[in-house]
Every structure is written in C-alpha cells, then in structure tokens.
XYZ file of C-alpha atoms in Angstrom:
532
model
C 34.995 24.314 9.020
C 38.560 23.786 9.525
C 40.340 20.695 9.883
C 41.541 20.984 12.705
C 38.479 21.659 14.325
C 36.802 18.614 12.889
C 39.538 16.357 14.422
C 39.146 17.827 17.255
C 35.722 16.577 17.276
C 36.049 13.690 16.068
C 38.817 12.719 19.411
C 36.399 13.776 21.437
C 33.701 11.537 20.067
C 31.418 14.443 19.288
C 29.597 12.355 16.469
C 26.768 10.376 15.277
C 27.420 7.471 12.905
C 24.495 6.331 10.759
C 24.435 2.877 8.886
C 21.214 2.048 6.690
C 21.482 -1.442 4.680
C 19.445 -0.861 1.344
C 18.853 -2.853 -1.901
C 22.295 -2.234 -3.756
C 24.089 -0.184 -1.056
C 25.216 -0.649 2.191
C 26.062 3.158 3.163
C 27.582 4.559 6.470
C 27.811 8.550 6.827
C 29.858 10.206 10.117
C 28.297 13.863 10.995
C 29.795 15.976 13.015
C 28.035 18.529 15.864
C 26.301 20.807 12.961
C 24.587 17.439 11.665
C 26.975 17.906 8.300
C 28.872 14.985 7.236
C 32.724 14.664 7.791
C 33.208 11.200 6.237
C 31.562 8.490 4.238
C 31.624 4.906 3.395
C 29.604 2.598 1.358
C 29.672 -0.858 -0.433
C 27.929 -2.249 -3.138
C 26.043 -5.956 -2.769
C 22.847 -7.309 -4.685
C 20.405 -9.896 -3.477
C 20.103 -13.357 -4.840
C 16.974 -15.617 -6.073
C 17.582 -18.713 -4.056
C 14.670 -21.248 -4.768
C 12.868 -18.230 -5.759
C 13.002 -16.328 -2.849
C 14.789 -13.169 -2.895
C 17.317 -12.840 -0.136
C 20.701 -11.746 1.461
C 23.280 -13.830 3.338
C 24.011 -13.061 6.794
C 27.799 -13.137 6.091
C 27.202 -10.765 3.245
C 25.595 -8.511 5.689
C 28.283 -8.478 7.764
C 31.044 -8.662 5.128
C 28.995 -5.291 3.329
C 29.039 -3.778 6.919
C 32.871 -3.931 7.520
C 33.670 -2.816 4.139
C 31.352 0.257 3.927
C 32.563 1.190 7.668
C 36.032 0.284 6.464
C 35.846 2.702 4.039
C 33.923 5.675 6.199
C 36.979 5.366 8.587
C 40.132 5.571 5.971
C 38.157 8.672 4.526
C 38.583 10.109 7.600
C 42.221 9.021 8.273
C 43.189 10.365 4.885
C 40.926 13.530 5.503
C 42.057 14.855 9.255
C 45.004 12.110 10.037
C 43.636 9.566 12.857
C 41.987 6.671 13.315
C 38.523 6.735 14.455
C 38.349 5.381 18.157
C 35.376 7.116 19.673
C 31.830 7.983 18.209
C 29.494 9.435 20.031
C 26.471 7.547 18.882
C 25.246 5.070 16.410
C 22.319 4.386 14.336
C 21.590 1.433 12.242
C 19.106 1.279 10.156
C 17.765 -0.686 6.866
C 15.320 -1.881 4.128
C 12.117 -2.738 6.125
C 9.814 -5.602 6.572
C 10.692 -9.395 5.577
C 11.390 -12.259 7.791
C 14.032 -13.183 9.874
C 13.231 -16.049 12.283
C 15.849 -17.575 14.784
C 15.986 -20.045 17.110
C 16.360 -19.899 20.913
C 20.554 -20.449 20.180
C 20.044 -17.243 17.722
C 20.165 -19.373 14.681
C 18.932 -18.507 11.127
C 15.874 -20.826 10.543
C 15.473 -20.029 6.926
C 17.032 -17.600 4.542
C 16.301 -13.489 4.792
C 13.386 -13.249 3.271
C 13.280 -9.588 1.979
C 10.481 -7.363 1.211
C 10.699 -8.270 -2.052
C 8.723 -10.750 -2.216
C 5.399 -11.351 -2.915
C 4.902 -14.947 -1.465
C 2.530 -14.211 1.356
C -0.839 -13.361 -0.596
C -3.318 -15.869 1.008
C -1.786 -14.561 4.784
C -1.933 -11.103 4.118
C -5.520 -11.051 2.527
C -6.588 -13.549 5.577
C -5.039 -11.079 7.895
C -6.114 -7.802 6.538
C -9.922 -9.396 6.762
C -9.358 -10.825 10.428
C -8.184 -7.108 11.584
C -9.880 -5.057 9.441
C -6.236 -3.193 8.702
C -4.396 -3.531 5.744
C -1.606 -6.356 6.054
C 0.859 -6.047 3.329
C 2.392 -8.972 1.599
C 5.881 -7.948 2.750
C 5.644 -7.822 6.661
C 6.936 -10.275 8.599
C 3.638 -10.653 10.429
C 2.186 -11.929 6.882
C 5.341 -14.066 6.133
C 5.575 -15.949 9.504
C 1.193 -16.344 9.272
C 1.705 -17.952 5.706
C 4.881 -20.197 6.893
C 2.280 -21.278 9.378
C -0.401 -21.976 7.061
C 2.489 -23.626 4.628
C 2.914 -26.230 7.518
C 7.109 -25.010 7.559
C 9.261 -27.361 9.777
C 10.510 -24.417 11.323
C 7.597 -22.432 12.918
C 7.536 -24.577 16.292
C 11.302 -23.509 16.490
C 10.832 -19.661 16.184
C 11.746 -17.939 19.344
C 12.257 -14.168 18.102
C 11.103 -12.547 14.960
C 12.738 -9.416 13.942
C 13.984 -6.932 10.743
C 17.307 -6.876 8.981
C 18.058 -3.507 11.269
C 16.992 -5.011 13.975
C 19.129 -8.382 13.653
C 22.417 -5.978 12.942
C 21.176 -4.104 16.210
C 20.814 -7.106 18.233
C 24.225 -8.268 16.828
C 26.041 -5.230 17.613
C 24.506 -4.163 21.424
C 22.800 -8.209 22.393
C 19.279 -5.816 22.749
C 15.830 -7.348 21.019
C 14.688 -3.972 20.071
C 12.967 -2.045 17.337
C 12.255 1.405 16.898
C 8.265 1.920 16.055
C 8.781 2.777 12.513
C 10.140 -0.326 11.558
C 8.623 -2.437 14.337
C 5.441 -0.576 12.191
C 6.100 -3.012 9.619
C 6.559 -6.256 11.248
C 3.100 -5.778 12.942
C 0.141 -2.887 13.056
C 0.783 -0.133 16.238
C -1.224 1.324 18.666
C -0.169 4.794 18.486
C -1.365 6.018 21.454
C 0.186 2.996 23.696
C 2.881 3.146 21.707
C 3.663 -0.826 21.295
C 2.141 -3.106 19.146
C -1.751 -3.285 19.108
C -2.621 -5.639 22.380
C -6.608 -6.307 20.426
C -4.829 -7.945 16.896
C -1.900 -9.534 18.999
C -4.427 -11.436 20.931
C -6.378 -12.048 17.648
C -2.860 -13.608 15.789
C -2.350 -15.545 18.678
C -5.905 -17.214 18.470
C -5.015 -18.340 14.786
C -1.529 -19.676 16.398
C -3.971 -21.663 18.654
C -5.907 -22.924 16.113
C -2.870 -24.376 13.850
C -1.650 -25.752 17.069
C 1.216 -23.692 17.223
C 1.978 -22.904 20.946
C 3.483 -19.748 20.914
C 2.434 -16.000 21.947
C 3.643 -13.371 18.679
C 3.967 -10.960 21.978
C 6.819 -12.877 23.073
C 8.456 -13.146 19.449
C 8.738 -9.498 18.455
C 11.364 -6.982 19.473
C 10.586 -4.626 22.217
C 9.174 -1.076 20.676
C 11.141 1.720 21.481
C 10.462 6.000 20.246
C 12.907 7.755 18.728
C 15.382 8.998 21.803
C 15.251 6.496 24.130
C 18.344 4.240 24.740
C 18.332 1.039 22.548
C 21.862 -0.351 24.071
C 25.324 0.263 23.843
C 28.580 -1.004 21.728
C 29.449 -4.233 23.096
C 33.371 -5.492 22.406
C 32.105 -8.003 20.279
C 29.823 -5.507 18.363
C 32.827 -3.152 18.031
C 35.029 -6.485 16.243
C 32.004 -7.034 14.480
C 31.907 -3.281 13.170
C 35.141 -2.963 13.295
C 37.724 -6.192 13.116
C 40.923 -3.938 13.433
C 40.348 -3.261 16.788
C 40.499 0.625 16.795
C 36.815 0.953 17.371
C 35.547 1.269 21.316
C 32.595 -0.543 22.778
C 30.525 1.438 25.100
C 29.107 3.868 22.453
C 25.208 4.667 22.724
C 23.074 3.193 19.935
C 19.540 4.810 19.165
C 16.595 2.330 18.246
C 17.167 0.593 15.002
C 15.026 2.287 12.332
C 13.336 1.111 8.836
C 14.143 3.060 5.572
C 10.829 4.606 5.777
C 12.209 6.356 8.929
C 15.468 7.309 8.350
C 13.885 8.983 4.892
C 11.291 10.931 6.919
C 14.154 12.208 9.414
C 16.322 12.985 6.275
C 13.692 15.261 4.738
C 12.480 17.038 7.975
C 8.768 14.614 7.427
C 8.124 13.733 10.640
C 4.995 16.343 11.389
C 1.249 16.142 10.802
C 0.669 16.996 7.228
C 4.075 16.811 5.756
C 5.552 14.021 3.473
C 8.076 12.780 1.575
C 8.907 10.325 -1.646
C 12.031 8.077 -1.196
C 12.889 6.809 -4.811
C 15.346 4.364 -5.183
C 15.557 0.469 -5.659
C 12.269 0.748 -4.573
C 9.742 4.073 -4.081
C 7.253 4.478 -1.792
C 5.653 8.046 -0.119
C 5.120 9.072 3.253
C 2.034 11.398 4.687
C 2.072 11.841 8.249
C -1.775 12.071 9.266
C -4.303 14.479 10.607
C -7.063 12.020 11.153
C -7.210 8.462 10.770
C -8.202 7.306 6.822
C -11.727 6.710 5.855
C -11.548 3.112 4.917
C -8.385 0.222 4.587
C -7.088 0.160 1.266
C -4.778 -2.700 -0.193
C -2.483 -0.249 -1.811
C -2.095 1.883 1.548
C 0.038 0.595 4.549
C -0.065 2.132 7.832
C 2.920 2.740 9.472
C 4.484 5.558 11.865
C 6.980 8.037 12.019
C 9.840 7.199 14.062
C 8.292 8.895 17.199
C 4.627 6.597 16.732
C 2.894 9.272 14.410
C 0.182 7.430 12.411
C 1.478 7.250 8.940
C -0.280 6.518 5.630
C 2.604 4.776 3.158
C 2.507 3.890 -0.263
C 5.217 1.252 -1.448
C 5.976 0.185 -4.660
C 8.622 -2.641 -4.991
C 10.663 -1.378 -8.299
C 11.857 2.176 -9.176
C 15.359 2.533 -10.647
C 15.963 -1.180 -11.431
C 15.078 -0.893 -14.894
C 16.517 2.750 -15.715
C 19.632 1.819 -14.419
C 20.074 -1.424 -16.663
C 19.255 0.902 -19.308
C 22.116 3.300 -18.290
C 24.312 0.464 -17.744
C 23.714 -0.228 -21.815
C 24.711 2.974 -22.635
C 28.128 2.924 -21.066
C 28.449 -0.360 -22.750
C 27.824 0.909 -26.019
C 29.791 3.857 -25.177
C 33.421 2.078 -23.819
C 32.859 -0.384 -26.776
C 33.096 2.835 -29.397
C 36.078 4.120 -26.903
C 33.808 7.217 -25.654
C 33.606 6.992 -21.918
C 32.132 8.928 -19.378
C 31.616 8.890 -15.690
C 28.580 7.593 -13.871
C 27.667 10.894 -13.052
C 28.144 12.352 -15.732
C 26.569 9.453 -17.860
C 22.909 9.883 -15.674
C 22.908 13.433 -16.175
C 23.049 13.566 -19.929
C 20.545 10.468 -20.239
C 18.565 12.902 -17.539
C 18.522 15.908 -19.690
C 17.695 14.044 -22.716
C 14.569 12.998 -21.295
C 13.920 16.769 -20.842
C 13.950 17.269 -25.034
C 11.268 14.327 -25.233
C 7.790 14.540 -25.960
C 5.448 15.194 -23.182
C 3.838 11.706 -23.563
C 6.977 10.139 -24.484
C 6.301 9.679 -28.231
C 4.018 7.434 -27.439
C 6.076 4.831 -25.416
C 5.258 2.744 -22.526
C 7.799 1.028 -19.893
C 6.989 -1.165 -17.098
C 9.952 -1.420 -14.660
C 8.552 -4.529 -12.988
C 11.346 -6.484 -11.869
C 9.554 -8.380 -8.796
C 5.607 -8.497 -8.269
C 4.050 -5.413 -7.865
C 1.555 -5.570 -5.280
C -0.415 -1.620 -6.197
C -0.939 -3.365 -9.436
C -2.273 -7.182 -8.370
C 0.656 -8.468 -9.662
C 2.338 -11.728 -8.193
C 5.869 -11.399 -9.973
C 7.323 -8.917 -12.877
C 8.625 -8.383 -16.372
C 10.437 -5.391 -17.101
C 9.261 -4.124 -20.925
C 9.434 -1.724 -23.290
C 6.242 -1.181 -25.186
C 4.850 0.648 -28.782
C 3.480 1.095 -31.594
C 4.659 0.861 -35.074
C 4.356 4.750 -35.217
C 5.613 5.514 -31.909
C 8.524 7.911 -31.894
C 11.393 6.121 -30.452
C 14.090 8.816 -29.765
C 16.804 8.877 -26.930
C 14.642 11.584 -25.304
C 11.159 9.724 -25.555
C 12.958 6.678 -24.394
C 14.945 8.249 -20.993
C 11.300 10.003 -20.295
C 9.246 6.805 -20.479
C 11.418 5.006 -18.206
C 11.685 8.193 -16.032
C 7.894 8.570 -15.939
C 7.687 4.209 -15.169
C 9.285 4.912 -12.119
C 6.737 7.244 -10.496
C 3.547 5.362 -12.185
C 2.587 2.945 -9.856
C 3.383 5.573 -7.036
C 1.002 7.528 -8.787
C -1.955 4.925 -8.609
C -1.524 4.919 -4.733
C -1.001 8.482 -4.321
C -4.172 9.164 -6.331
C -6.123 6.987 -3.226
C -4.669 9.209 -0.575
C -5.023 12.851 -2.387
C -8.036 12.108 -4.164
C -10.425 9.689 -2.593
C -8.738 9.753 1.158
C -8.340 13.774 0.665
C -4.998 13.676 3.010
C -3.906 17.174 2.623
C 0.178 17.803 2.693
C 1.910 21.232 3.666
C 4.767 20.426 1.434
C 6.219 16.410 -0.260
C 9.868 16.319 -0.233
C 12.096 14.197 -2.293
C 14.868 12.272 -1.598
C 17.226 9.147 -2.920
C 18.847 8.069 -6.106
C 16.016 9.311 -8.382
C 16.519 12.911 -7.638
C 20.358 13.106 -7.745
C 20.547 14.836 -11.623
C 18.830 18.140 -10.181
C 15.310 19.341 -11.802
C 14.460 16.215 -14.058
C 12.541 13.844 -11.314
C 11.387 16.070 -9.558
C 9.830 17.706 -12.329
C 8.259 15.001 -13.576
C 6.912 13.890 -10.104
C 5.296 17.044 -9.265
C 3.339 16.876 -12.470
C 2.315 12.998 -12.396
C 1.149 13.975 -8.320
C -0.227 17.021 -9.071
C 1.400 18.488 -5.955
C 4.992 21.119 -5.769
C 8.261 18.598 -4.830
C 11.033 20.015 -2.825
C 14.022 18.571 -3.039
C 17.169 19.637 -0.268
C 20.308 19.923 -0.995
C 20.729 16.916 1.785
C 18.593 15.147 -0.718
C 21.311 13.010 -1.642
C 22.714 12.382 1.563
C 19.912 10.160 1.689
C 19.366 6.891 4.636
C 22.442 6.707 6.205
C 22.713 10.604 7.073
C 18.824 10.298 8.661
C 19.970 7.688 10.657
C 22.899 9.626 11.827
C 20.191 12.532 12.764
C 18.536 10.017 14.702
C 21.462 8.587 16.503
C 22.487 12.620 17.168
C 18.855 13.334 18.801
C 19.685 10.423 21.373
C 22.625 11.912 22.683
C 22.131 15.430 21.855
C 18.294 16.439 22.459
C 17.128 18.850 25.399
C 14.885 17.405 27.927
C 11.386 17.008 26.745
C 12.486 18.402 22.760
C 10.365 16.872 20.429
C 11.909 14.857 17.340
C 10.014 17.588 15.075
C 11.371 20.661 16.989
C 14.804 19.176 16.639
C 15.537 18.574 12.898
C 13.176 21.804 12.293
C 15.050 24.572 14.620
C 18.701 22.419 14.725
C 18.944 20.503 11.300
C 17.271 22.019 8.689
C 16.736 25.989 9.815
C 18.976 27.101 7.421
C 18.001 24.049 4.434
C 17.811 25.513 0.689
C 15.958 23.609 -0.851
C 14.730 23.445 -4.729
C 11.043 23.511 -5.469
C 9.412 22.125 -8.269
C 5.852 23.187 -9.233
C 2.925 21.289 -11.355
C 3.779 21.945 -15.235
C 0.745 22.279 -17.198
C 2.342 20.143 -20.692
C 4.066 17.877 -18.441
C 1.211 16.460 -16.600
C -1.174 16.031 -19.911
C 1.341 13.723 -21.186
C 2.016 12.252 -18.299
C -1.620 11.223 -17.842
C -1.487 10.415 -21.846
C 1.305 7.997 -20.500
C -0.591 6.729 -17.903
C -4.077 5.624 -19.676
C -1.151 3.579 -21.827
C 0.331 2.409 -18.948
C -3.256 1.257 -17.099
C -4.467 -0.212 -20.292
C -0.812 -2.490 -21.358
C -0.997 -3.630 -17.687
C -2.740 -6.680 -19.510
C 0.200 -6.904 -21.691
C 2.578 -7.043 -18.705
C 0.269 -10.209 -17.231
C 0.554 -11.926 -19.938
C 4.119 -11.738 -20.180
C 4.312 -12.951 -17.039
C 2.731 -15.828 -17.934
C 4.598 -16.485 -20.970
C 8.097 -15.514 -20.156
C-alpha cells in the first residue's frame, strides 16, 4: 500500500492500536483498515524477586508503556511524516492472572504479584476441593484466599481486585472492567451467563465469612465484558498517561482489556470449537476451545474462555525460553569476546539450525528450563540444569535440541491429559510467539513431541500486541450481530499462508527417548532444589 494512502488513514483515525504487557516485552503494534501493521513499538523490562515474590513496579509499567508507545509513534513519524493524533481504537492487554489489590483511594496494597509465582498452594488445593474446579496457583482468586488464610494486614482494606491489563485499563478510561478471558483467570465463569459463576462466588464468600472478613468477592472483581462491547473511552489523563507529549486525543474507544491467552487465540484465528493454539514464549501454555465439557478436573488443566466466553481447556507452563535464551546470550558472549559478532537474529537462527544436525534424542542430554516452580510437575520453585552421562554426546547440535525439546516437555505432560485421556479432538493447533520465529525448527519439534500437525502464520510473529489490535478493530469495525469467529475467519485471515508442520516419525522416538530422561531426572531437579 502506498504511503500516502496509509497517512491518509492514519489522519483519519482509521486504526486499532494494540498494547499487550508480557514477561520481557512491553509491545504496542498500530494496524491499519486491512488488519496489517503500519507501525511498531516495544520496550524491554524484567521482573524483580522482592522478598521472594516475583513482581513489577507500577512506575515501571507505566515508564515501559510510554517508551514502547513512544517508539510505535516516531516509527510512524519517520515512516509517513506526522504525528499520531487520532486512533481509532485501543486494546490493552497483558500477562494474565496474579494479584493486584487496591484500596478504596486506588492504592497499591502490596506489590504485583505475577503469575509467576507459586505461593498459593494450600488456597488453590482448598479451593479446587471446595468447587470441585481446578483453581490454579496463579489466579488471583487463589492469591487473595491464601493472603486471607496468611492473616495479611491488608485483606480488610481490599476494595477492588483486578489483572495487570485490567489496572492499565482502569488507568487509562477510570472503567473496572475485564474482558472474560482474563476475568477467566481471576475467578471460574459461567459461560452461559456470561459473568463469573454466581454458585462458587457465594461459596468464596462463605469462607470470607468464616475468617471474619466482611466483604462480598462480587463486589471486588471487575465487571465481565465479551469481546465487542464498549469497555470506555480515552480519558485526558489516560491520553498524558499514554502519551505525555500531548499529541495523543482522549475520546478514543477502548475494547475490554484482554489476558495473553486471548490476544494469542485472536492472533492465530483460535477462537472456534475444536481449534487451538500454543503461545511459546517466557512462558508456554496451549489453548483447545471445547466441544463438551472435560470428563473430570485435572490439576494440570485450567479452564478458561475465549475472549467471547467459549469454554476453554488451557495448559500453562511457567518457563519456556528463559533458559535457551541465557544460553544464546553465552554464545554472543563468547562470540564478541573472539571479535566474531552477529546479530540477534541471525545468532538464533544458526543455534536453531544446529539443533536440526543433532541426534534425535539429543545425544543423550537432558535440560530442565525451570526457572520458577513448575506447577504440571509438583514443583514449588526451579533450577534450570543441564544433565548427562559420562558417554553422552555433547555437541552444539545435541545441546540447542535438548534445550529446544525442554521447552515443549512439560507442555507435553499436559497436552498428553487433554489428547489422550480427555480425548479433546482439534481441527488444526497453531503456533505463535518467540519460539517459532527461526521458521521450521519449533514447530517441527512440537508437532512430533504432540503428536499432532502445527501451523504456524506468517502473523506468527506479530504475536500479542497485533491480537489485541484485532480485538480493538472488531469493536469499532464489526457488522451488527458478526460473530468474533466470522470476523478474523472471512476479514483477517482469508487470505493467511500459513506453514504446516507434520508428525516426523525419527523425531518423535527421540523425543519420547528424551522424555522418559526427562520424567525420570525430575528427581534430580528436586533435589537440586533443595540443595541449591
């Protein structure tokens, strides 16, 4: 498309902005009418262990929010020559679950917890058992339960509960709302009343009663809102907050704040009865919109929904790429030490194709990439290792594999409950994120450790922050009565290539060699937890 065209779209405001918030990147991506990006900004921050709780700073969201926005709008000023005034809708979205409690005055109680952490065992278990539906560790329904059984100073003081998205929402437009994905993961939906379920609420609130805590969750949890329906709009002190120069207008639409979970199904065109997707970054977790409610509640299985209320079975596991990319991160040392540099890109796509020459079973390697506790696994808190045996063969290629193959392991324990034992059946599982951005190498791997073919877009990499845009675009653009489904199939992704990567015979025998290693040295990983 021409330039001049795409300024002229941009004056008019004939846009969708979408902001996600993830582990190591705060991203922003402006699309234009076609749902294709024009411009794109993004900012690097990492969380901190404060008294051993993982967590960000509020100023560091907002500081990572101006800079990645910052950056989205000089792109386009050096790109089509103005300054971006008008936008015609915005979606914010982020990493899901955790706890953020304030105050009637709208006060931070106590430090972001994130869903990293795995602090909330004795809730969640107590939970799960009281509603007979799984409770992760890492929803804020668990966290705020097991600051109530911890006796914290600050539960009487808690006047609204809500998500990282859902704070930057509320910051930006002054509305309390959620959209049902992530509101999914503060506490379990009623699909078909489409708000939280009124049976468990009233069931929470008798434990509140019981701990003498006088307070209705009800009245602490953001209002639940589908995908297209207003959420708000722009106020001025949003826009300064999005925007301190000034140039930004308040009034602009915002669509209901959205987890990552949602934002990845939108991106990958997942939002339908028997279609799923794997989002692989920081963290990885897998998406299968259901036919029929599952059999039985499983630990290692959350429910959730699609951004529209569409039960959802989910499978999270809390590390991924952590411990690849400090391995990566070695390399370049050792290569700018020897004065033999090369990009980032172009860095991950060697170290990629290496792991392509390995052995099927990685020479007999193991790698756990636990850098946090790993709930799939029973673990409280993680040790990232490299294991084998004297006659292992420990080659570049064996070594990139393992750590390739670590990433998707633990995703393959859950998956194995929902294609196996749960017998969930999937039209197609599409991959997206960080993990699948050196073409043919993850995916490969994936679709032999799952069993199943993995299509991955050429969107792919586009990633959060452009599903969020598609979500803010169906607001303002949708026909009357057009499904969220009909949209991003006949309007986004019509005309998607996409690359598909089928089951490989060698690959998933050593994969499966890799994994009776990896079951087996999960002892080895407890006990250097408790050593180290």
């Amino acid at each position: 498309m021409e330039n001049r065209t795409i300024t002229q779209e941009i004056e008019r405001g004939d846009t969708a902005l979408g902001i996600e918030l993830g582990s190591t990147r705060i991203k922003a991506v402006l699309i234009g009418p076609d749902h294709t990006p024009l411009a794109a900004g993004s900012h690097d921050w990492e969380n901190e262990n404060l008294d051993g709780v993982w967590t960000y700073s509020l100023d560091a969201v907002w500081a990572g929010i101006q800079a990645a926005y910052r950056d989205l709008a000089g792109q386009a000023r050096q790109r089509y020559g103005l300054e971006l005034k008008k936008i015609g809708a915005i979606g914010i979205s982020a990493m899901m679950h955790g706890y953020l409690p304030f105050d009637g005055a709208g006060r931070l109680l106590v430090p972001f917890r994130t869903w990293r952490n795995t602090m909330t065992a004795e809730a969640a278990a107590a939970l799960t058992g009281l509603f007979g539906f799984n409770i992760p560790q890492r929803w804020s329904v668990a966290h705020f339960y097991q600051a109530v059984l911890n006796r914290e100073p600050h539960v009487g003081q808690v006047a609204f509960l809500t998500t990282l998205a859902g704070y930057v929402h509320w910051r930006l437009t002054g509305e309390k709302v959620l959209g049902v994905g992530d509101a999914s993961g503060m506490f379990p939906i009623d699909s078909a009343a489409g708000t939280y379920d009124q049976g468990m609420l009233e069931q929470f609130d008798g434990l509140l009663k019981a701990h003498e805590v006088p307070v209705r969750l009800g009245g602490l949890l953001p209002r639940v809102l589908m995908a297209g329906e207003p959420a708000g709009t722009l106020t001025p002190e949003g826009a300064r907050l999005l925007d301190p120069t000034g140039a930004l207008e308040p009034g602009i639409p915002l669509c209901p704040p959205e987890g990552d979970a949602g934002t990845g199904m939108a991106a990958t065109n997942s939002v339908a009865p028997r279609t799923g997707n794997v989002s692989a970054g920081t963290s990885i977790f897998a998406m299968a919109v259901l036919e029929k409610p599952l059999q039985k509640v499983h630990s290692e299985i959350d429910l959730v929904t699609t951004p529209t209320g569409q039960p959802v079975a989910m499978v999270h596991c809390n590390t991924c790429t952590s411990d690849l990319d400090a391995w990566v991160r070695l390399f370049d040392e050792l290569l700018r030490a020897v004065g033999s540099g090369l990009s980032k890109s172009e860095l991950y796509a060697l170290l990629y194709c290496k792991a392509l020459e390995g052995d099927a079973d990685c020479g007999g390697l193991t790698a756990y990439n636990y850098y946090s506790g790993e709930p799939v696994t029973g673990l409280a808190e993680g040790r990232p290792l490299l294991v084998r045996r004297p006659e292992s063969s420990l080659t570049l290629g064996n070594l990139m594999r393992a750590h390739l193959y670590a990433s998707v392991a633990t995703l393959k324990l859950g998956m194995d409950i929902l294609l196996e034992e749960e017998r969930v059946a999937l039209d197609r599982l599409q991959g997206h994120g960080g993990l699948f951005k050196v073409k043919g190498v993850a995916q490969r791997f994936l679709a032999s450790a799952l069993g199943v073919p993995v299509s991955v877009m050429e969107t792919a990499g586009e990633g959060g922050p452009w599903g969020m845009a598609l979500l803010a675009a169906y607001l303002v653009r949708r026909e009357e009565g057009e499904s969220l489904a009909h949209y991003l199939d006949r309007r986004v992704f019509r005309d998607a290539r996409a690359d598909l990567a089928q089951p490989d015979a060698r690959d998933r025998a050593g994969f499966l060699a890799f994994l009776e290693r990896y079951r087996a040295g999960l002892e080895v990983e407890r006990a250097a937890v408790a050593a180290l």
